Amino acid sequence: MSSDLRDEPSRLRVSSSTSINPPGGDRLAGARRHLERAAELLPGHAEVAALLGHALLLGGDAGRAVTVLEESLVREPSPRAEFLLGVARLETGDHAAGEAAASRALAENEAFGRAWALRAECRDRGGAAPEAVDDLRRAVDCSPGFEPARLRLAAWLLAGRTGTGPADREPAADAALRVLARRPFEIHGAAALHLAACAQLARGDAARALRTLAGPAFPTAAEAALRRGLARLMLGEFEEAESAFAETEADPAAAEAATRFADHVRGRRRWEGGDNPLPPPRLEALPRICAATLLGRRPAPAAGAPAAAGEAP
Amino acid sequence: MTWALDHAADLSRKAAARLAEGRPDVAAAMFVRAFDTLESPGARIPGSEDLRLRILEGLHAATAKTGDPSALVPRLAMMATAAVRLAFVPSLVRKLAVDLARDDGDAVGIYLAALESRRPLDRPTLAAVLRILARALRIRSRSEPEEVQDLVPKIERLLACRPGLDFPRLYLARYHHAVEQWGRARQLLLGIRGPMKTDIKVLNLLGRCAEKLNRPEEAVAAYERSLRQREAQGLIHFRLGRLLLGAR
């Protein structure tokens, strides 16, 4: 396992300010206004308070959401309100309180997929990576249609988050591919293909990775070209590899990695996986288990990423 | 059978004689016996309709003199559809609706039959009848369907003969909403053309049906119009906020 790939999880952490994708400024503001008024007119109504907390969270006011949701929970215990409180706690940086809230939600409803995903995120931030992976597996089992959780789990498996070493790279890649292939992706197909190609490269299946990369370029054309070049290199198709690497110029990070591989091409050296760190998947562009996705919002497409849906191979 | 017809006819003749003698109370009792001879449960005599109508006319004449139509009303209600063509019915309806404000099942049956017959009623009588029907046939938002389902055919009859009325549409919409027939409920509500069109009860129910039918924009529009009529509705603010949030 390359050090780049091992470092990948830290790259998944993105601030809430970039991850929230509210239903639209006017609608969200309208929703908040009406829910504030409803809370005035129906004091003590737990469902109103929970929904107001939801609106506050989507509006980025996690601090006030915590207050409102805690008041709601005093009146009426509810797995949904606990879950929302957990998201709000996570958003305010208190992952331990977020984990506790998620655990309370799960104690009341063990089949609450998003609560498992929330606890995974909280545990990940608390440094408990293997437990976080276990929770994410439960999230995927409970809510197989929740695509961000499946992408997240595949990425974590691919990044060795189960605590296994480099010797387990191929089994980890296989496990990631199984997670991706569990059912078709309806929303995040391009991201799933990107991860699948990364997994196929990690297990040395260059020909299949090349076919996977024939789909939509994700997250950018340069990133896709870098992986195509690597696949060509692994297949010994040096001229095609060099040509693909030349397409990475627009992206400095991809171009830097491409330069290293291009050196191999020019030297006509044989591909040796252990000496050549695989370029990590661009996980920043993948749907994340953050407030927006946990709350059911579709994240805005990454720059340069096509919106087309596809299927994981 | 023939004996029953002959007996009822004989009683009716004797009752008419008593009425002519100035004894309407005795006459009324005899007309009742005559009618019941033909109408008692399980013993309705085929071909007796004309005789029964004549008896009802006599009974009306007798009760008009006693001032108490209580013996007439249930018997008229039994054959209301046929009996509404009797000459005295509009005046009886006026007495029942305006003077006595009767809203029992028999009276309601007579009102409905009178409206269905299209015989003209004077304005105060019509207003009183509709006021009573609006109360007697009311289905509330919280009504249990099984408790009010007997009202539904009556309301449908009223709507069929008076399609421009708003309240039967609202009542039927409430019933259909309660039994989860949201499409039918919505259709009824959209047919409201009168003053109730902007009533918050109508708008809120329309919003609820639109939500159930996955028409969020229509629901938002209905709730917003409702709040323009009356701002202080916590539940409607809640539903509108939920819709705008896109939450379920």
PDB file of C-alpha atoms in Angstrom, chain A residues 104-287:
ATOM      1  CA  ARG A 104     -28.887   6.618  21.054  1.00  0.00           C
ATOM      2  CA  ALA A 105     -30.652   6.779  17.687  1.00  0.00           C
ATOM      3  CA  LEU A 106     -29.435   3.284  16.865  1.00  0.00           C
ATOM      4  CA  ALA A 107     -30.518   1.975  20.268  1.00  0.00           C
ATOM      5  CA  GLU A 108     -34.065   2.956  19.301  1.00  0.00           C
ATOM      6  CA  ASN A 109     -33.870   1.950  15.659  1.00  0.00           C
ATOM      7  CA  GLU A 110     -31.177  -0.502  14.706  1.00  0.00           C
ATOM      8  CA  ALA A 111     -32.145  -0.346  11.026  1.00  0.00           C
ATOM      9  CA  PHE A 112     -31.435   3.398  10.766  1.00  0.00           C
ATOM     10  CA  GLY A 113     -28.830   3.332   7.978  1.00  0.00           C
ATOM     11  CA  ARG A 114     -27.915   7.002   8.085  1.00  0.00           C
ATOM     12  CA  ALA A 115     -27.360   6.841  11.838  1.00  0.00           C
ATOM     13  CA  TRP A 116     -24.828   4.049  11.247  1.00  0.00           C
ATOM     14  CA  ALA A 117     -23.150   6.259   8.620  1.00  0.00           C
ATOM     15  CA  LEU A 118     -23.149   9.181  11.057  1.00  0.00           C
ATOM     16  CA  ARG A 119     -21.549   7.100  13.782  1.00  0.00           C
ATOM     17  CA  ALA A 120     -18.983   5.881  11.269  1.00  0.00           C
ATOM     18  CA  GLU A 121     -18.092   9.463  10.463  1.00  0.00           C
ATOM     19  CA  CYS A 122     -17.894  10.406  14.148  1.00  0.00           C
ATOM     20  CA  ARG A 123     -15.743   7.387  14.959  1.00  0.00           C
ATOM     21  CA  ASP A 124     -13.507   8.076  12.008  1.00  0.00           C
ATOM     22  CA  ARG A 125     -12.917  11.581  13.263  1.00  0.00           C
ATOM     23  CA  GLY A 126     -12.223  10.161  16.678  1.00  0.00           C
ATOM     24  CA  GLY A 127      -9.507   7.968  15.209  1.00  0.00           C
ATOM     25  CA  ALA A 128     -11.356   4.642  15.538  1.00  0.00           C
ATOM     26  CA  ALA A 129     -10.995   3.633  11.900  1.00  0.00           C
ATOM     27  CA  PRO A 130     -11.771  -0.115  12.073  1.00  0.00           C
ATOM     28  CA  GLU A 131     -14.921   0.535  14.141  1.00  0.00           C
ATOM     29  CA  ALA A 132     -15.893   3.244  11.701  1.00  0.00           C
ATOM     30  CA  VAL A 133     -15.591   0.755   8.834  1.00  0.00           C
ATOM     31  CA  ASP A 134     -17.780  -1.719  10.733  1.00  0.00           C
ATOM     32  CA  ASP A 135     -20.435   0.972  11.232  1.00  0.00           C
ATOM     33  CA  LEU A 136     -20.277   1.916   7.599  1.00  0.00           C
ATOM     34  CA  ARG A 137     -20.810  -1.709   6.622  1.00  0.00           C
ATOM     35  CA  ARG A 138     -23.970  -1.669   8.754  1.00  0.00           C
ATOM     36  CA  ALA A 139     -25.046   1.566   7.083  1.00  0.00           C
ATOM     37  CA  VAL A 140     -24.685  -0.070   3.677  1.00  0.00           C
ATOM     38  CA  ASP A 141     -26.527  -3.193   4.829  1.00  0.00           C
ATOM     39  CA  CYS A 142     -29.416  -1.131   6.215  1.00  0.00           C
ATOM     40  CA  SER A 143     -29.573   1.401   3.379  1.00  0.00           C
ATOM     41  CA  PRO A 144     -28.071  -0.101   0.233  1.00  0.00           C
ATOM     42  CA  GLY A 145     -29.614   2.702  -1.782  1.00  0.00           C
ATOM     43  CA  PHE A 146     -27.658   5.353   0.155  1.00  0.00           C
ATOM     44  CA  GLU A 147     -24.910   5.730  -2.432  1.00  0.00           C
ATOM     45  CA  PRO A 148     -22.554   8.045  -0.513  1.00  0.00           C
ATOM     46  CA  ALA A 149     -22.174   5.397   2.194  1.00  0.00           C
ATOM     47  CA  ARG A 150     -21.289   2.745  -0.357  1.00  0.00           C
ATOM     48  CA  LEU A 151     -18.751   5.009  -2.057  1.00  0.00           C
ATOM     49  CA  ARG A 152     -17.335   5.935   1.311  1.00  0.00           C
ATOM     50  CA  LEU A 153     -17.029   2.305   2.359  1.00  0.00           C
ATOM     51  CA  ALA A 154     -15.383   1.336  -0.922  1.00  0.00           C
ATOM     52  CA  ALA A 155     -12.924   4.219  -0.555  1.00  0.00           C
ATOM     53  CA  TRP A 156     -12.101   3.265   3.025  1.00  0.00           C
ATOM     54  CA  LEU A 157     -11.588  -0.364   2.103  1.00  0.00           C
ATOM     55  CA  LEU A 158      -9.391   0.655  -0.801  1.00  0.00           C
ATOM     56  CA  ALA A 159      -7.421   2.900   1.511  1.00  0.00           C
ATOM     57  CA  GLY A 160      -6.791   0.056   3.974  1.00  0.00           C
ATOM     58  CA  ARG A 161      -8.902   1.553   6.742  1.00  0.00           C
ATOM     59  CA  THR A 162      -9.582  -1.853   8.235  1.00  0.00           C
ATOM     60  CA  GLY A 163      -6.111  -1.792   9.740  1.00  0.00           C
ATOM     61  CA  THR A 164      -4.623  -4.292   7.319  1.00  0.00           C
ATOM     62  CA  GLY A 165      -1.234  -3.901   5.700  1.00  0.00           C
ATOM     63  CA  PRO A 166       0.092  -3.632   2.145  1.00  0.00           C
ATOM     64  CA  ALA A 167      -0.069  -7.415   1.712  1.00  0.00           C
ATOM     65  CA  ASP A 168      -3.842  -7.142   1.795  1.00  0.00           C
ATOM     66  CA  ARG A 169      -4.069  -4.673  -1.024  1.00  0.00           C
ATOM     67  CA  GLU A 170      -5.666  -7.071  -3.475  1.00  0.00           C
ATOM     68  CA  PRO A 171      -8.261  -8.454  -1.043  1.00  0.00           C
ATOM     69  CA  ALA A 172      -9.082  -4.884  -0.017  1.00  0.00           C
ATOM     70  CA  ALA A 173      -9.498  -3.907  -3.657  1.00  0.00           C
ATOM     71  CA  ASP A 174     -11.703  -6.955  -4.203  1.00  0.00           C
ATOM     72  CA  ALA A 175     -13.807  -6.005  -1.192  1.00  0.00           C
ATOM     73  CA  ALA A 176     -14.167  -2.450  -2.501  1.00  0.00           C
ATOM     74  CA  LEU A 177     -15.261  -3.765  -5.891  1.00  0.00           C
ATOM     75  CA  ARG A 178     -17.855  -6.001  -4.249  1.00  0.00           C
ATOM     76  CA  VAL A 179     -19.295  -3.047  -2.372  1.00  0.00           C
ATOM     77  CA  LEU A 180     -19.487  -1.015  -5.571  1.00  0.00           C
ATOM     78  CA  ALA A 181     -21.048  -3.851  -7.566  1.00  0.00           C
ATOM     79  CA  ARG A 182     -23.739  -4.536  -4.989  1.00  0.00           C
ATOM     80  CA  ARG A 183     -26.331  -2.640  -6.968  1.00  0.00           C
ATOM     81  CA  PRO A 184     -26.361  -0.047  -9.767  1.00  0.00           C
ATOM     82  CA  PHE A 185     -25.615   3.563  -8.903  1.00  0.00           C
ATOM     83  CA  GLU A 186     -28.347   5.975  -9.895  1.00  0.00           C
ATOM     84  CA  ILE A 187     -26.807   9.279  -8.867  1.00  0.00           C
ATOM     85  CA  HIS A 188     -23.095   8.859  -8.326  1.00  0.00           C
ATOM     86  CA  GLY A 189     -22.285   6.520 -11.197  1.00  0.00           C
ATOM     87  CA  ALA A 190     -19.228   8.461 -12.404  1.00  0.00           C
ATOM     88  CA  ALA A 191     -17.718   8.494  -8.914  1.00  0.00           C
ATOM     89  CA  ALA A 192     -18.344   4.761  -8.588  1.00  0.00           C
ATOM     90  CA  LEU A 193     -16.576   4.106 -11.880  1.00  0.00           C
ATOM     91  CA  HIS A 194     -13.618   6.183 -10.724  1.00  0.00           C
ATOM     92  CA  LEU A 195     -13.322   4.151  -7.527  1.00  0.00           C
ATOM     93  CA  ALA A 196     -13.768   0.893  -9.416  1.00  0.00           C
ATOM     94  CA  ALA A 197     -10.931   1.808 -11.779  1.00  0.00           C
ATOM     95  CA  CYS A 198      -8.725   2.664  -8.799  1.00  0.00           C
ATOM     96  CA  ALA A 199      -9.540  -0.710  -7.232  1.00  0.00           C
ATOM     97  CA  GLN A 200      -8.852  -2.555 -10.481  1.00  0.00           C
ATOM     98  CA  LEU A 201      -5.495  -0.829 -10.799  1.00  0.00           C
ATOM     99  CA  ALA A 202      -4.702  -1.681  -7.184  1.00  0.00           C
ATOM    100  CA  ARG A 203      -5.276  -5.377  -7.876  1.00  0.00           C
ATOM    101  CA  GLY A 204      -3.227  -5.181 -11.114  1.00  0.00           C
ATOM    102  CA  ASP A 205      -6.193  -5.676 -13.445  1.00  0.00           C
ATOM    103  CA  ALA A 206      -5.087  -3.010 -15.930  1.00  0.00           C
ATOM    104  CA  ALA A 207      -7.113  -4.205 -18.917  1.00  0.00           C
ATOM    105  CA  ARG A 208     -10.366  -4.078 -16.946  1.00  0.00           C
ATOM    106  CA  ALA A 209      -9.423  -0.708 -15.437  1.00  0.00           C
ATOM    107  CA  LEU A 210      -8.900   0.621 -18.935  1.00  0.00           C
ATOM    108  CA  ARG A 211     -12.396  -0.473 -19.924  1.00  0.00           C
ATOM    109  CA  THR A 212     -13.836   1.116 -16.782  1.00  0.00           C
ATOM    110  CA  LEU A 213     -12.013   4.354 -17.532  1.00  0.00           C
ATOM    111  CA  ALA A 214     -13.677   4.508 -20.942  1.00  0.00           C
ATOM    112  CA  GLY A 215     -16.732   5.873 -19.089  1.00  0.00           C
ATOM    113  CA  PRO A 216     -17.243   9.467 -17.968  1.00  0.00           C
ATOM    114  CA  ALA A 217     -14.024  11.243 -16.943  1.00  0.00           C
ATOM    115  CA  PHE A 218     -14.117  11.695 -13.168  1.00  0.00           C
ATOM    116  CA  PRO A 219     -13.292  13.726 -11.165  1.00  0.00           C
ATOM    117  CA  THR A 220     -11.408  15.563 -13.931  1.00  0.00           C
ATOM    118  CA  ALA A 221     -10.212  14.708 -17.418  1.00  0.00           C
ATOM    119  CA  ALA A 222      -6.595  14.916 -16.165  1.00  0.00           C
ATOM    120  CA  GLU A 223      -7.238  12.438 -13.325  1.00  0.00           C
ATOM    121  CA  ALA A 224      -8.879  10.010 -15.723  1.00  0.00           C
ATOM    122  CA  ALA A 225      -5.973  10.410 -18.178  1.00  0.00           C
ATOM    123  CA  LEU A 226      -3.461   9.707 -15.401  1.00  0.00           C
ATOM    124  CA  ARG A 227      -5.168   6.401 -14.616  1.00  0.00           C
ATOM    125  CA  ARG A 228      -5.474   5.483 -18.273  1.00  0.00           C
ATOM    126  CA  GLY A 229      -1.731   6.123 -18.645  1.00  0.00           C
ATOM    127  CA  LEU A 230      -0.996   3.960 -15.623  1.00  0.00           C
ATOM    128  CA  ALA A 231      -3.136   1.142 -16.998  1.00  0.00           C
ATOM    129  CA  ARG A 232      -1.345   1.375 -20.373  1.00  0.00           C
ATOM    130  CA  LEU A 233       1.972   1.313 -18.543  1.00  0.00           C
ATOM    131  CA  MET A 234       0.980  -1.810 -16.640  1.00  0.00           C
ATOM    132  CA  LEU A 235       0.021  -3.407 -19.946  1.00  0.00           C
ATOM    133  CA  GLY A 236       3.413  -2.485 -21.438  1.00  0.00           C
ATOM    134  CA  GLU A 237       1.837  -0.088 -23.939  1.00  0.00           C
ATOM    135  CA  PHE A 238       4.432   2.610 -23.404  1.00  0.00           C
ATOM    136  CA  GLU A 239       3.603   4.963 -26.284  1.00  0.00           C
ATOM    137  CA  GLU A 240      -0.087   4.987 -25.386  1.00  0.00           C
ATOM    138  CA  ALA A 241       0.871   5.551 -21.763  1.00  0.00           C
ATOM    139  CA  GLU A 242       3.019   8.538 -22.637  1.00  0.00           C
ATOM    140  CA  SER A 243       0.250   9.950 -24.759  1.00  0.00           C
ATOM    141  CA  ALA A 244      -2.238   9.621 -21.897  1.00  0.00           C
ATOM    142  CA  PHE A 245       0.168  11.220 -19.417  1.00  0.00           C
ATOM    143  CA  ALA A 246       0.485  14.184 -21.746  1.00  0.00           C
ATOM    144  CA  GLU A 247      -3.215  14.879 -21.193  1.00  0.00           C
ATOM    145  CA  THR A 248      -2.676  15.613 -17.494  1.00  0.00           C
ATOM    146  CA  GLU A 249      -1.067  19.018 -17.968  1.00  0.00           C
ATOM    147  CA  ALA A 250      -4.143  20.928 -16.888  1.00  0.00           C
ATOM    148  CA  ASP A 251      -3.939  19.507 -13.368  1.00  0.00           C
ATOM    149  CA  PRO A 252      -0.601  20.121 -11.562  1.00  0.00           C
ATOM    150  CA  ALA A 253      -1.078  17.270  -9.088  1.00  0.00           C
ATOM    151  CA  ALA A 254      -1.969  14.777 -11.788  1.00  0.00           C
ATOM    152  CA  ALA A 255       0.787  16.117 -14.013  1.00  0.00           C
ATOM    153  CA  GLU A 256       3.372  15.613 -11.256  1.00  0.00           C
ATOM    154  CA  ALA A 257       2.343  11.996 -10.799  1.00  0.00           C
ATOM    155  CA  ALA A 258       2.292  11.543 -14.565  1.00  0.00           C
ATOM    156  CA  THR A 259       5.824  12.858 -14.826  1.00  0.00           C
ATOM    157  CA  ARG A 260       7.065  10.139 -12.494  1.00  0.00           C
ATOM    158  CA  PHE A 261       5.393   7.457 -14.567  1.00  0.00           C
ATOM    159  CA  ALA A 262       6.590   9.052 -17.779  1.00  0.00           C
ATOM    160  CA  ASP A 263      10.147   8.648 -16.487  1.00  0.00           C
ATOM    161  CA  HIS A 264       9.509   4.923 -16.358  1.00  0.00           C
ATOM    162  CA  VAL A 265       8.200   5.012 -19.880  1.00  0.00           C
ATOM    163  CA  ARG A 266      11.230   6.829 -21.183  1.00  0.00           C
ATOM    164  CA  GLY A 267      13.560   4.437 -19.394  1.00  0.00           C
ATOM    165  CA  ARG A 268      11.579   1.462 -20.738  1.00  0.00           C
ATOM    166  CA  ARG A 269      11.711  -0.031 -17.289  1.00  0.00           C
ATOM    167  CA  ARG A 270       9.400  -2.826 -16.349  1.00  0.00           C
ATOM    168  CA  TRP A 271       6.428  -1.911 -14.197  1.00  0.00           C
ATOM    169  CA  GLU A 272       7.064  -2.819 -10.588  1.00  0.00           C
ATOM    170  CA  GLY A 273       4.065  -2.059  -8.470  1.00  0.00           C
ATOM    171  CA  GLY A 274       5.871  -1.780  -5.151  1.00  0.00           C
ATOM    172  CA  ASP A 275       8.263   0.885  -6.423  1.00  0.00           C
ATOM    173  CA  ASN A 276       5.628   2.956  -8.093  1.00  0.00           C
ATOM    174  CA  PRO A 277       3.016   4.409  -5.786  1.00  0.00           C
ATOM    175  CA  LEU A 278      -0.403   4.173  -7.294  1.00  0.00           C
ATOM    176  CA  PRO A 279      -2.072   7.526  -7.724  1.00  0.00           C
ATOM    177  CA  PRO A 280      -4.697   7.722  -5.068  1.00  0.00           C
ATOM    178  CA  PRO A 281      -8.308   8.102  -6.083  1.00  0.00           C
ATOM    179  CA  ARG A 282      -9.483  11.693  -5.974  1.00  0.00           C
ATOM    180  CA  LEU A 283     -11.768  11.171  -3.050  1.00  0.00           C
ATOM    181  CA  GLU A 284     -12.377  14.850  -2.438  1.00  0.00           C
ATOM    182  CA  ALA A 285     -14.736  14.726  -5.361  1.00  0.00           C
ATOM    183  CA  LEU A 286     -16.646  11.723  -4.087  1.00  0.00           C
ATOM    184  CA  PRO A 287     -19.905  12.112  -2.214  1.00  0.00           C
TER     185      PRO A 287
END
